Tab-separated table of C-alpha atoms in Angstrom:
chain	number	residue	atom	x	y	z
A	323	MET	CA	0.812	29.187	47.212
A	324	ASP	CA	-0.394	32.097	45.067
A	325	PHE	CA	-3.875	30.695	44.566
A	326	PRO	CA	-5.059	30.695	48.253
A	327	PHE	CA	-3.768	34.230	48.721
A	328	ALA	CA	-5.748	35.356	45.707
A	329	ILE	CA	-8.909	33.881	47.215
A	330	SER	CA	-8.236	35.538	50.557
A	331	ASP	CA	-7.682	38.945	48.934
A	332	ARG	CA	-10.886	38.618	46.970
A	333	GLN	CA	-12.845	37.664	50.105
A	334	ASN	CA	-11.453	40.695	51.936
A	335	GLN	CA	-12.442	42.945	49.056
A	336	VAL	CA	-16.041	41.646	49.080
A	337	GLY	CA	-16.141	42.052	52.821
A	338	ARG	CA	-15.270	45.752	52.479
A	339	GLU	CA	-18.216	46.418	50.114
A	340	ASP	CA	-21.378	47.658	51.839
A	341	SER	CA	-24.706	45.951	51.259
A	342	SER	CA	-25.930	48.499	48.687
A	343	GLN	CA	-22.840	47.928	46.522
A	344	VAL	CA	-23.287	44.143	46.674
A	345	GLN	CA	-26.974	44.469	45.793
A	346	MET	CA	-26.108	46.691	42.808
A	347	ARG	CA	-23.531	44.193	41.515
A	348	LEU	CA	-26.004	41.297	41.803
A	349	SER	CA	-28.706	43.278	40.015
A	350	SER	CA	-26.311	44.062	37.166
A	351	LEU	CA	-25.374	40.397	36.780
A	352	LEU	CA	-29.041	39.327	36.701
A	353	ILE	CA	-29.904	41.934	34.072
A	354	ALA	CA	-26.961	40.822	31.912
A	355	ALA	CA	-28.007	37.173	32.217
A	356	MET	CA	-31.580	38.029	31.240
A	357	MET	CA	-30.381	39.938	28.171
A	358	MET	CA	-28.035	37.137	27.062
A	359	THR	CA	-30.745	34.494	27.297
A	360	SER	CA	-33.573	36.662	25.974
A	361	ALA	CA	-35.401	36.000	29.264
A	362	PRO	CA	-38.808	37.584	29.877
A	363	ALA	CA	-38.873	40.943	31.626
A	364	VAL	CA	-40.411	39.330	34.706
A	365	TRP	CA	-37.977	36.640	35.889
A	366	GLY	CA	-40.549	34.667	37.784
A	367	GLN	CA	-42.583	33.929	34.665
A	368	GLU	CA	-39.976	31.447	33.364
A	369	SER	CA	-39.554	28.101	35.117
A	370	SER	CA	-36.111	26.778	35.964
A	371	ASP	CA	-36.527	24.010	33.357
A	372	ASP	CA	-37.362	26.573	30.697
A	373	LEU	CA	-34.371	28.664	31.719
A	374	VAL	CA	-32.015	25.680	31.464
A	375	ALA	CA	-33.450	24.793	28.060
A	376	ARG	CA	-32.981	28.355	26.884
A	377	LEU	CA	-29.372	28.449	28.135
A	378	VAL	CA	-28.610	25.178	26.343
A	379	GLN	CA	-30.175	26.503	23.167
A	380	GLU	CA	-28.069	29.651	23.356
A	381	SER	CA	-24.894	27.655	23.936
A	382	GLN	CA	-25.589	25.569	20.832
A	383	LYS	CA	-26.536	28.347	18.441
A	384	HIS	CA	-23.080	28.362	16.843
A	385	ALA	CA	-22.733	24.576	16.774
A	386	ILE	CA	-22.560	22.874	13.381
A	387	PRO	CA	-25.664	20.713	12.840
A	388	ARG	CA	-24.977	17.226	11.490
A	389	ASN	CA	-27.753	15.065	10.128
A	390	LEU	CA	-26.049	11.727	9.599
A	391	SER	CA	-27.386	8.205	9.806
A	392	PRO	CA	-25.701	5.767	12.228
A	393	THR	CA	-25.137	3.522	9.193
A	394	ASP	CA	-23.339	6.243	7.211
A	395	PRO	CA	-19.904	4.681	6.511
A	396	LEU	CA	-17.996	7.899	7.177
A	397	PHE	CA	-19.848	8.479	10.435
A	398	GLN	CA	-18.992	4.905	11.419
A	399	ALA	CA	-15.370	5.557	10.431
A	400	GLU	CA	-15.267	8.460	12.886
A	401	SER	CA	-16.339	6.153	15.709
A	402	TYR	CA	-13.796	3.491	14.838
A	403	ALA	CA	-11.013	6.088	14.539
A	404	ALA	CA	-11.436	6.774	18.249
A	405	GLY	CA	-9.583	3.493	18.770
A	406	LEU	CA	-6.467	5.179	17.335
A	407	ALA	CA	-6.530	8.106	19.760
A	408	ALA	CA	-3.639	6.749	21.847
A	409	ASP	CA	-1.364	7.510	18.883
A	410	VAL	CA	-2.099	11.147	17.996
A	411	SER	CA	-0.121	11.039	14.756
A	412	GLU	CA	-1.900	7.948	13.427
A	413	PHE	CA	-5.271	9.254	14.618
A	414	ASN	CA	-4.748	12.490	12.692
A	415	VAL	CA	-3.668	10.661	9.533
A	416	TRP	CA	-6.867	8.616	9.388
A	417	MET	CA	-9.142	11.426	10.518
A	418	ILE	CA	-7.795	13.607	7.697
A	419	GLU	CA	-8.626	10.792	5.259
A	420	ILE	CA	-12.171	10.791	6.645
A	421	ILE	CA	-12.331	14.590	6.400
A	422	LYS	CA	-11.211	14.483	2.764
A	423	ALA	CA	-13.839	11.828	2.026
A	424	TYR	CA	-16.542	14.082	3.487
A	425	ALA	CA	-15.219	16.982	1.398
A	426	HIS	CA	-15.201	14.912	-1.814
A	427	ARG	CA	-18.790	13.953	-1.016
A	428	GLY	CA	-19.558	17.671	-0.823
A	429	ASP	CA	-20.243	17.618	2.908
A	430	PHE	CA	-17.860	20.398	3.935
A	431	ASN	CA	-20.062	20.874	6.982
A	432	SER	CA	-18.890	17.564	8.485
A	433	ALA	CA	-15.336	18.123	7.240
A	434	ALA	CA	-15.199	21.433	9.127
A	435	TYR	CA	-16.768	19.921	12.244
A	436	LEU	CA	-14.053	17.271	12.456
A	437	ALA	CA	-11.163	19.553	11.445
A	438	LYS	CA	-11.791	21.837	14.408
A	439	ARG	CA	-11.530	18.896	16.796
A	440	LEU	CA	-8.228	17.355	15.706
A	441	PRO	CA	-5.366	17.555	18.207
A	442	GLY	CA	-1.900	18.956	17.606
A	443	SER	CA	-0.853	19.555	14.014
A	444	GLY	CA	-3.948	17.731	12.777
A	445	ASN	CA	-6.031	20.871	13.157
A	446	GLY	CA	-3.876	22.920	10.789
A	447	LEU	CA	-3.352	20.056	8.329
A	448	ALA	CA	-7.081	19.390	8.068
A	449	HIS	CA	-7.875	23.064	7.552
A	450	ALA	CA	-5.187	23.285	4.861
A	451	GLU	CA	-6.630	20.249	3.050
A	452	ILE	CA	-10.147	21.697	3.136
A	453	ALA	CA	-8.850	25.075	1.939
A	454	ALA	CA	-7.138	23.441	-1.051
A	455	LEU	CA	-10.246	21.404	-1.943
A	456	LEU	CA	-12.551	24.433	-1.704
A	457	ALA	CA	-10.126	26.627	-3.646
A	458	ALA	CA	-10.202	24.045	-6.451
A	459	SER	CA	-14.034	23.919	-6.463
A	460	PRO	CA	-15.655	26.411	-8.873
A	461	GLY	CA	-18.309	28.448	-7.088
A	462	ARG	CA	-16.915	27.689	-3.618
A	463	GLN	CA	-13.558	29.424	-3.715
A	464	SER	CA	-14.659	32.225	-1.388
A	465	GLU	CA	-15.254	29.631	1.348
A	466	ALA	CA	-11.590	28.617	1.321
A	467	GLU	CA	-10.347	31.786	3.009
A	468	SER	CA	-11.518	31.000	6.548
A	469	TYR	CA	-9.822	27.570	6.458
A	470	LEU	CA	-6.687	29.033	4.924
A	471	LYS	CA	-6.519	31.619	7.700
A	472	VAL	CA	-6.627	28.918	10.398
A	473	ALA	CA	-4.021	26.767	8.647
A	474	ARG	CA	-1.586	29.652	8.182
A	475	LYS	CA	-1.965	30.617	11.830
A	476	GLU	CA	-1.269	27.013	12.876
A	477	LEU	CA	1.919	27.056	10.777
A	478	ASN	CA	3.511	29.173	13.481
A	479	GLN	CA	2.968	26.373	16.016
A	480	VAL	CA	4.394	23.347	14.162
A	481	SER	CA	7.629	22.186	12.566
A	482	GLY	CA	9.023	19.254	10.616
A	483	LEU	CA	6.947	17.210	8.182
A	484	PRO	CA	3.545	18.504	9.414
A	485	ALA	CA	4.698	22.068	8.710
A	486	GLU	CA	5.955	21.053	5.256
A	487	LEU	CA	2.660	19.403	4.333
A	488	MET	CA	0.618	22.287	5.735
A	489	ARG	CA	2.707	24.882	3.919
A	490	ALA	CA	2.461	23.011	0.605
A	491	ARG	CA	-1.342	22.678	0.852
A	492	CYS	CA	-1.689	26.360	1.714
A	493	ALA	CA	0.466	27.302	-1.272
A	494	LEU	CA	-1.673	25.091	-3.529
A	495	ALA	CA	-4.843	26.785	-2.270
A	496	LEU	CA	-3.316	30.217	-2.884
A	497	TYR	CA	-2.411	29.274	-6.459
A	498	TYR	CA	-5.993	28.168	-7.082
A	499	LEU	CA	-7.161	31.505	-5.658
A	500	GLY	CA	-4.834	33.420	-7.982
A	501	ARG	CA	-2.672	34.774	-5.148
A	502	GLU	CA	0.681	33.756	-6.633
A	503	SER	CA	2.920	36.158	-4.703
A	504	GLU	CA	1.634	34.800	-1.361
A	505	ALA	CA	1.998	31.239	-2.625
A	506	MET	CA	5.589	31.835	-3.709
A	507	SER	CA	6.513	33.200	-0.281
A	508	LEU	CA	5.393	29.883	1.215
A	509	GLU	CA	7.168	27.909	-1.515
A	510	ALA	CA	10.465	29.560	-0.540
A	511	GLU	CA	10.294	27.785	2.837
A	512	LEU	CA	9.607	24.303	1.443
A	513	GLY	CA	12.149	21.499	1.315
A	514	LYS	CA	12.993	19.851	-1.996
A	515	LEU	CA	10.639	16.881	-1.744
A	516	GLU	CA	7.504	18.849	-0.915
A	517	LEU	CA	8.423	21.533	-3.449
A	518	LEU	CA	8.617	18.833	-6.114
A	519	SER	CA	5.261	17.396	-5.047
A	520	LEU	CA	3.702	20.871	-5.088
A	521	ASN	CA	5.019	21.497	-8.602
A	522	THR	CA	3.486	18.190	-9.655
A	523	ARG	CA	0.075	19.238	-8.327
A	524	LEU	CA	0.381	22.651	-10.000
A	525	HIS	CA	1.113	21.150	-13.422
A	526	GLU	CA	-1.686	18.606	-12.996
A	527	ALA	CA	-4.084	21.481	-12.341
A	528	ASN	CA	-2.609	23.612	-15.158
A	529	LEU	CA	-1.754	26.329	-12.631
A	530	LEU	CA	1.780	26.691	-14.028
A	531	PRO	CA	2.779	27.099	-17.700
A	532	ALA	CA	3.549	23.863	-19.550
A	533	ILE	CA	7.266	23.189	-19.933
A	534	SER	CA	9.488	21.134	-22.229
A	535	LEU	CA	11.138	17.878	-21.192
A	536	LEU	CA	14.518	19.630	-21.178
A	537	ASP	CA	13.298	22.310	-18.772
A	538	ALA	CA	11.607	19.681	-16.616
A	539	LYS	CA	14.853	17.703	-16.327
A	540	ARG	CA	16.769	20.859	-15.440
A	541	LEU	CA	14.289	21.537	-12.650
A	542	LEU	CA	14.616	17.972	-11.371
A	543	VAL	CA	18.381	18.443	-11.043
A	544	THR	CA	17.759	21.197	-8.480
A	545	LEU	CA	15.120	19.190	-6.592
A	546	THR	CA	16.705	15.746	-6.580
A	547	GLU	CA	17.227	13.926	-3.299
A	548	GLN	CA	18.052	10.314	-2.598
A	549	GLY	CA	15.071	7.996	-2.812
A	550	ASN	CA	12.584	10.266	-4.580
A	551	ASP	CA	12.494	8.420	-7.921
A	552	GLU	CA	8.729	8.039	-7.811
A	553	ARG	CA	8.184	11.747	-7.125
A	554	GLN	CA	10.396	12.630	-10.084
A	555	ALA	CA	8.462	10.266	-12.348
A	556	ARG	CA	5.128	11.663	-11.167
A	557	PHE	CA	6.314	15.197	-11.878
A	558	LEU	CA	7.204	14.217	-15.453
A	559	LEU	CA	3.855	12.470	-15.765
A	560	ALA	CA	2.008	15.610	-14.665
A	561	CYS	CA	3.891	17.593	-17.306
A	562	ALA	CA	2.875	15.035	-19.948
A	563	GLN	CA	-0.775	15.153	-18.865
A	564	GLN	CA	-0.721	18.928	-19.168
A	565	HIS	CA	0.526	18.738	-22.764
A	566	PHE	CA	-2.151	16.168	-23.649
A	567	LYS	CA	-4.859	18.418	-22.175
A	568	LYS	CA	-3.530	21.309	-24.237
A	569	GLY	CA	-3.718	19.221	-27.404
A	570	SER	CA	0.034	18.772	-27.851
A	571	PRO	CA	0.645	14.993	-27.883
A	572	GLU	CA	3.950	15.468	-29.719
A	573	LEU	CA	5.270	17.347	-26.656
A	574	ALA	CA	3.819	14.824	-24.211
A	575	LYS	CA	5.220	11.627	-25.710
A	576	PRO	CA	8.915	12.315	-24.863
A	577	PHE	CA	7.916	12.660	-21.191
A	578	LEU	CA	6.254	9.246	-21.253
A	579	GLU	CA	9.279	7.622	-22.873
A	580	GLU	CA	11.545	9.185	-20.245
A	581	ILE	CA	9.329	7.823	-17.452
A	582	GLY	CA	9.456	4.323	-18.951
A	583	THR	CA	13.250	4.461	-19.022
A	584	MET	CA	13.399	5.715	-15.425
A	585	ALA	CA	11.055	2.997	-14.219
A	586	MET	CA	13.214	0.214	-15.593
A	587	GLU	CA	16.570	1.718	-14.648
A	588	ARG	CA	15.829	2.671	-11.030
A	589	GLY	CA	14.543	-0.578	-9.623
A	590	LEU	CA	11.654	-2.009	-7.644
A	591	PRO	CA	9.005	-1.207	-6.716
A	592	THR	CA	8.185	2.497	-6.377
A	593	ALA	CA	9.337	3.852	-9.739
A	594	GLN	CA	7.662	0.986	-11.578
A	595	ARG	CA	4.327	1.795	-9.919
A	596	VAL	CA	4.286	4.892	-12.112
A	597	LEU	CA	4.139	2.651	-15.206
A	598	LEU	CA	0.455	2.165	-14.453
A	599	ASP	CA	-0.241	5.881	-14.385
A	600	LEU	CA	1.851	6.199	-17.525
A	601	ALA	CA	-0.368	3.584	-19.208
A	602	ARG	CA	-3.536	5.429	-18.175
A	603	THR	CA	-2.165	8.797	-19.337
A	604	ALA	CA	-0.919	7.430	-22.670
A	605	HIS	CA	-4.259	5.728	-23.331
A	606	ALA	CA	-6.190	8.930	-22.560
A	607	GLY	CA	-3.844	10.812	-24.892
A	608	GLY	CA	-4.477	8.457	-27.803
A	609	GLN	CA	-1.116	6.673	-27.494
A	610	ALA	CA	-2.557	3.142	-27.435
A	611	LEU	CA	0.684	1.395	-28.388
A	612	LEU	CA	2.637	3.039	-25.578
A	613	ALA	CA	-0.232	2.452	-23.151
A	614	ASN	CA	-0.307	-1.280	-23.855
A	615	LYS	CA	3.473	-1.518	-23.722
A	616	SER	CA	3.516	0.180	-20.312
A	617	MET	CA	0.744	-2.030	-18.941
A	618	ASN	CA	2.386	-5.236	-20.181
A	619	LEU	CA	5.735	-4.178	-18.777
A	620	PHE	CA	4.169	-3.396	-15.406
A	621	LEU	CA	2.363	-6.748	-15.229
A	622	LYS	CA	5.554	-8.564	-16.189
A	623	CYS	CA	7.351	-6.804	-13.342
A	624	CYS	CA	4.563	-7.823	-10.946
A	625	GLU	CA	4.903	-11.459	-11.954
A	626	GLY	CA	8.511	-11.258	-10.863
A	627	TYR	CA	7.620	-10.104	-7.348
A	628	SER	CA	7.530	-12.691	-4.588
A	629	ASP	CA	3.979	-13.564	-3.465
A	630	ASN	CA	4.857	-12.481	0.073
A	631	ALA	CA	5.626	-8.905	-1.085
A	632	GLU	CA	2.933	-6.765	0.534
A	633	TRP	CA	2.667	-4.471	-2.496
A	634	LYS	CA	1.982	-7.229	-5.081
A	635	ALA	CA	-1.764	-7.609	-4.484
A	636	PRO	CA	-2.502	-3.834	-4.387
A	637	PHE	CA	-0.394	-3.333	-7.530
A	638	LEU	CA	-2.312	-6.031	-9.402
A	639	ALA	CA	-5.605	-4.584	-8.191
A	640	ALA	CA	-4.533	-1.174	-9.489
A	641	ALA	CA	-3.722	-2.746	-12.872
A	642	ALA	CA	-7.146	-4.408	-12.883
A	643	GLU	CA	-8.750	-1.003	-12.304
A	644	ILE	CA	-7.233	0.329	-15.532
A	645	LEU	CA	-8.115	-2.825	-17.447
A	646	ILE	CA	-11.718	-2.355	-16.312
A	647	GLU	CA	-11.596	1.235	-17.612
A	648	TRP	CA	-10.339	-0.147	-20.922
A	649	LYS	CA	-13.190	-2.719	-20.986
A	650	ARG	CA	-10.752	-5.637	-20.855
A	651	LEU	CA	-12.832	-7.358	-18.187
A	652	ASP	CA	-11.606	-10.943	-18.555
A	653	GLU	CA	-8.011	-9.808	-18.122
A	654	ALA	CA	-8.999	-7.780	-15.068
A	655	ARG	CA	-10.645	-10.840	-13.477
A	656	ALA	CA	-7.579	-12.967	-14.172
A	657	TRP	CA	-5.216	-10.500	-12.489
A	658	LEU	CA	-7.540	-10.059	-9.517
A	659	LYS	CA	-7.512	-13.847	-9.092
A	660	ALA	CA	-3.692	-13.750	-9.105
A	661	ALA	CA	-3.805	-10.964	-6.513
A	662	GLU	CA	-6.111	-12.980	-4.232
A	663	ALA	CA	-3.727	-15.937	-4.394
A	664	THR	CA	-1.039	-13.871	-2.648
A	665	ILE	CA	-3.188	-12.951	0.392
A	666	PRO	CA	-2.424	-16.038	2.535
A	667	LYS	CA	1.291	-15.429	2.069
A	668	ILE	CA	1.543	-11.847	3.330
A	669	PHE	CA	1.798	-10.548	6.876
A	670	VAL	CA	-1.590	-10.295	8.564
A	671	MET	CA	-1.214	-6.545	9.219
A	672	ASP	CA	-0.771	-5.945	5.468
A	673	ALA	CA	-3.690	-8.186	4.506
A	674	PRO	CA	-6.684	-5.837	5.028
A	675	ALA	CA	-5.311	-3.126	2.721
A	676	ALA	CA	-4.584	-5.726	0.036
A	677	MET	CA	-7.998	-7.377	0.340
A	678	LEU	CA	-9.820	-4.059	0.195
A	679	ALA	CA	-7.886	-3.033	-2.921
A	680	ILE	CA	-9.100	-6.232	-4.598
A	681	ALA	CA	-12.631	-5.860	-3.204
A	682	ARG	CA	-13.017	-2.418	-4.740
A	683	GLN	CA	-12.362	-3.789	-8.222
A	684	ARG	CA	-14.527	-6.863	-7.604
A	685	ALA	CA	-17.417	-4.530	-6.800
A	686	LYS	CA	-16.889	-2.689	-10.093
A	687	LEU	CA	-16.794	-5.899	-12.086
A	688	ASP	CA	-19.584	-7.940	-10.527
A	689	GLY	CA	-21.384	-5.764	-7.985
A	690	PRO	CA	-21.000	-5.278	-4.213
A	691	ASP	CA	-22.068	-8.821	-3.309
A	692	SER	CA	-18.988	-10.229	-5.065
A	693	ALA	CA	-16.758	-8.164	-2.774
A	694	GLU	CA	-18.452	-9.210	0.478
A	695	PRO	CA	-16.272	-12.315	1.146
A	696	LEU	CA	-13.167	-10.118	0.957
A	697	LEU	CA	-14.704	-7.569	3.320
A	698	LEU	CA	-15.525	-10.318	5.816
A	699	ALA	CA	-12.000	-11.691	5.526
A	700	SER	CA	-10.565	-8.209	6.022
A	701	ALA	CA	-12.648	-7.698	9.167
A	702	ARG	CA	-11.539	-11.083	10.551
A	703	ALA	CA	-7.903	-10.191	9.860
A	704	GLY	CA	-8.406	-6.970	11.816
A	705	ARG	CA	-9.806	-8.927	14.759
A	706	SER	CA	-7.052	-11.544	14.612
A	707	HIS	CA	-4.198	-9.329	15.797
A	708	SER	CA	-3.788	-8.548	19.482
A	709	HIS	CA	-3.096	-4.842	19.011
A	710	PRO	CA	-6.389	-2.893	19.355
A	711	ARG	CA	-5.215	-0.108	17.067
A	712	PHE	CA	-4.921	-2.591	14.213
A	713	LEU	CA	-8.628	-3.436	14.504
A	714	ALA	CA	-9.495	0.280	14.568
A	715	GLU	CA	-7.377	0.983	11.482
A	716	THR	CA	-8.901	-1.970	9.636
A	717	ALA	CA	-12.411	-0.799	10.522
A	718	VAL	CA	-11.669	2.712	9.230
A	719	ARG	CA	-10.271	1.234	6.005
A	720	ILE	CA	-13.433	-0.821	5.504
A	721	CYS	CA	-15.662	2.207	6.073
A	722	LEU	CA	-13.665	4.280	3.590
A	723	HIS	CA	-13.992	1.445	1.086
A	724	ALA	CA	-17.769	1.420	1.618
A	725	GLU	CA	-17.880	5.170	0.978
A	726	ALA	CA	-15.796	4.792	-2.198
A	727	VAL	CA	-18.165	2.191	-3.675
A	728	SER	CA	-21.333	3.883	-2.298
A	729	THR	CA	-22.405	0.792	-0.351
A	730	PRO	CA	-23.114	0.564	3.411
A	731	VAL	CA	-21.052	-1.719	5.598
A	732	SER	CA	-23.026	-4.958	5.966
A	733	ALA	CA	-24.387	-6.119	9.305
A	734	GLU	CA	-22.143	-9.205	9.071
A	735	VAL	CA	-18.981	-7.126	8.695
A	736	THR	CA	-20.098	-4.733	11.435
A	737	GLY	CA	-20.715	-7.680	13.732
A	738	ILE	CA	-17.100	-8.774	13.351
A	739	LEU	CA	-15.659	-5.283	13.753
A	740	ASN	CA	-17.591	-4.106	16.781
A	741	PRO	CA	-15.984	-5.156	20.059
A	742	ALA	CA	-18.310	-5.271	23.037
A	743	ASP	CA	-17.119	-1.929	24.378
A	744	VAL	CA	-17.654	0.033	21.128
A	745	GLU	CA	-21.017	1.536	20.346
A	746	VAL	CA	-21.774	3.413	17.160
A	747	LYS	CA	-23.980	6.305	18.308
A	748	PRO	CA	-26.239	8.450	16.125
């Protein structure tokens, strides 16, 4: 009811203006338009087509240019992610993975372009991730501030887990930037789990002083919640890594022994997953005996898992990755073969992630061609389920895999993924 009255009042007001006033108002508007578009002094010298082109050019002058090939795997991933848009939360999760992949590539231009377009809490989360990555990049730290500003503003609009994640990433960025007092004010609002994860990241990055095992265990007492065994183990691992980097292996080793005890006492499978990271850390720190013991213990645990456990194949692939790093290639191939044998026995919606985990290590061992059968199988699995979001998620996974191994998605895989109504546009 208010809207028609507003129109009527406006019409009456215009009707009361005499012709000279109307002419003056129109002249002012034309002059302003000419100034905004840099139009020639004589209006008639510019055709309507030229004027439209000039207006379009002006409207785009602040747009972010993107020079990406249609076959760029991350650009393809963006297109496939559109199939997840009906579920805003899931869409944001995968788009942030794509944004982080662009950032790790060094293309912060594309990362920023996408971050600004995410709905809901995704906007703030993406900006917080970019801020943390830039803050950790020597020579680019000054660029982090604009993203940090957006993320901190968005914090006022969200709650729950998105707010926790956003706050933790902002605090991490502030630590990298040397603004500890601001970071600590954000820390004070974090729940125990995210505070523990933040402390892990800070010790990994050597942004907090190294601490003893006793002090670390005291801290864990204050941050312990049910079901966070893996987070506790990863915190201890970060502390051990910090001591190794500082050249103090004698202080690091007790942490690793504590993690091994935790992994075996607290059950399957999450705490035991840390045994792999323990093996990698021990090996890098010159503790070969402990590294081999941890790896063998982890593989023995994996053998005890049922073949229909969805985590078995990815766990074995992760073990193969470390064996490849250690140049134990025959062992890596044997465990990848064992991982592949489990694929027919797991639920179809878990299969693509498992196959891609194996494919990534196959590519390292024997080149990208050796991974192609697994990529084809993954694409077919994505097409086999009736839910369209499953195909979209599988396609995004495949594109992220292609980015990770620096290989384009093959025409054969693309042919399976692309439904008739999806077009990848340049």
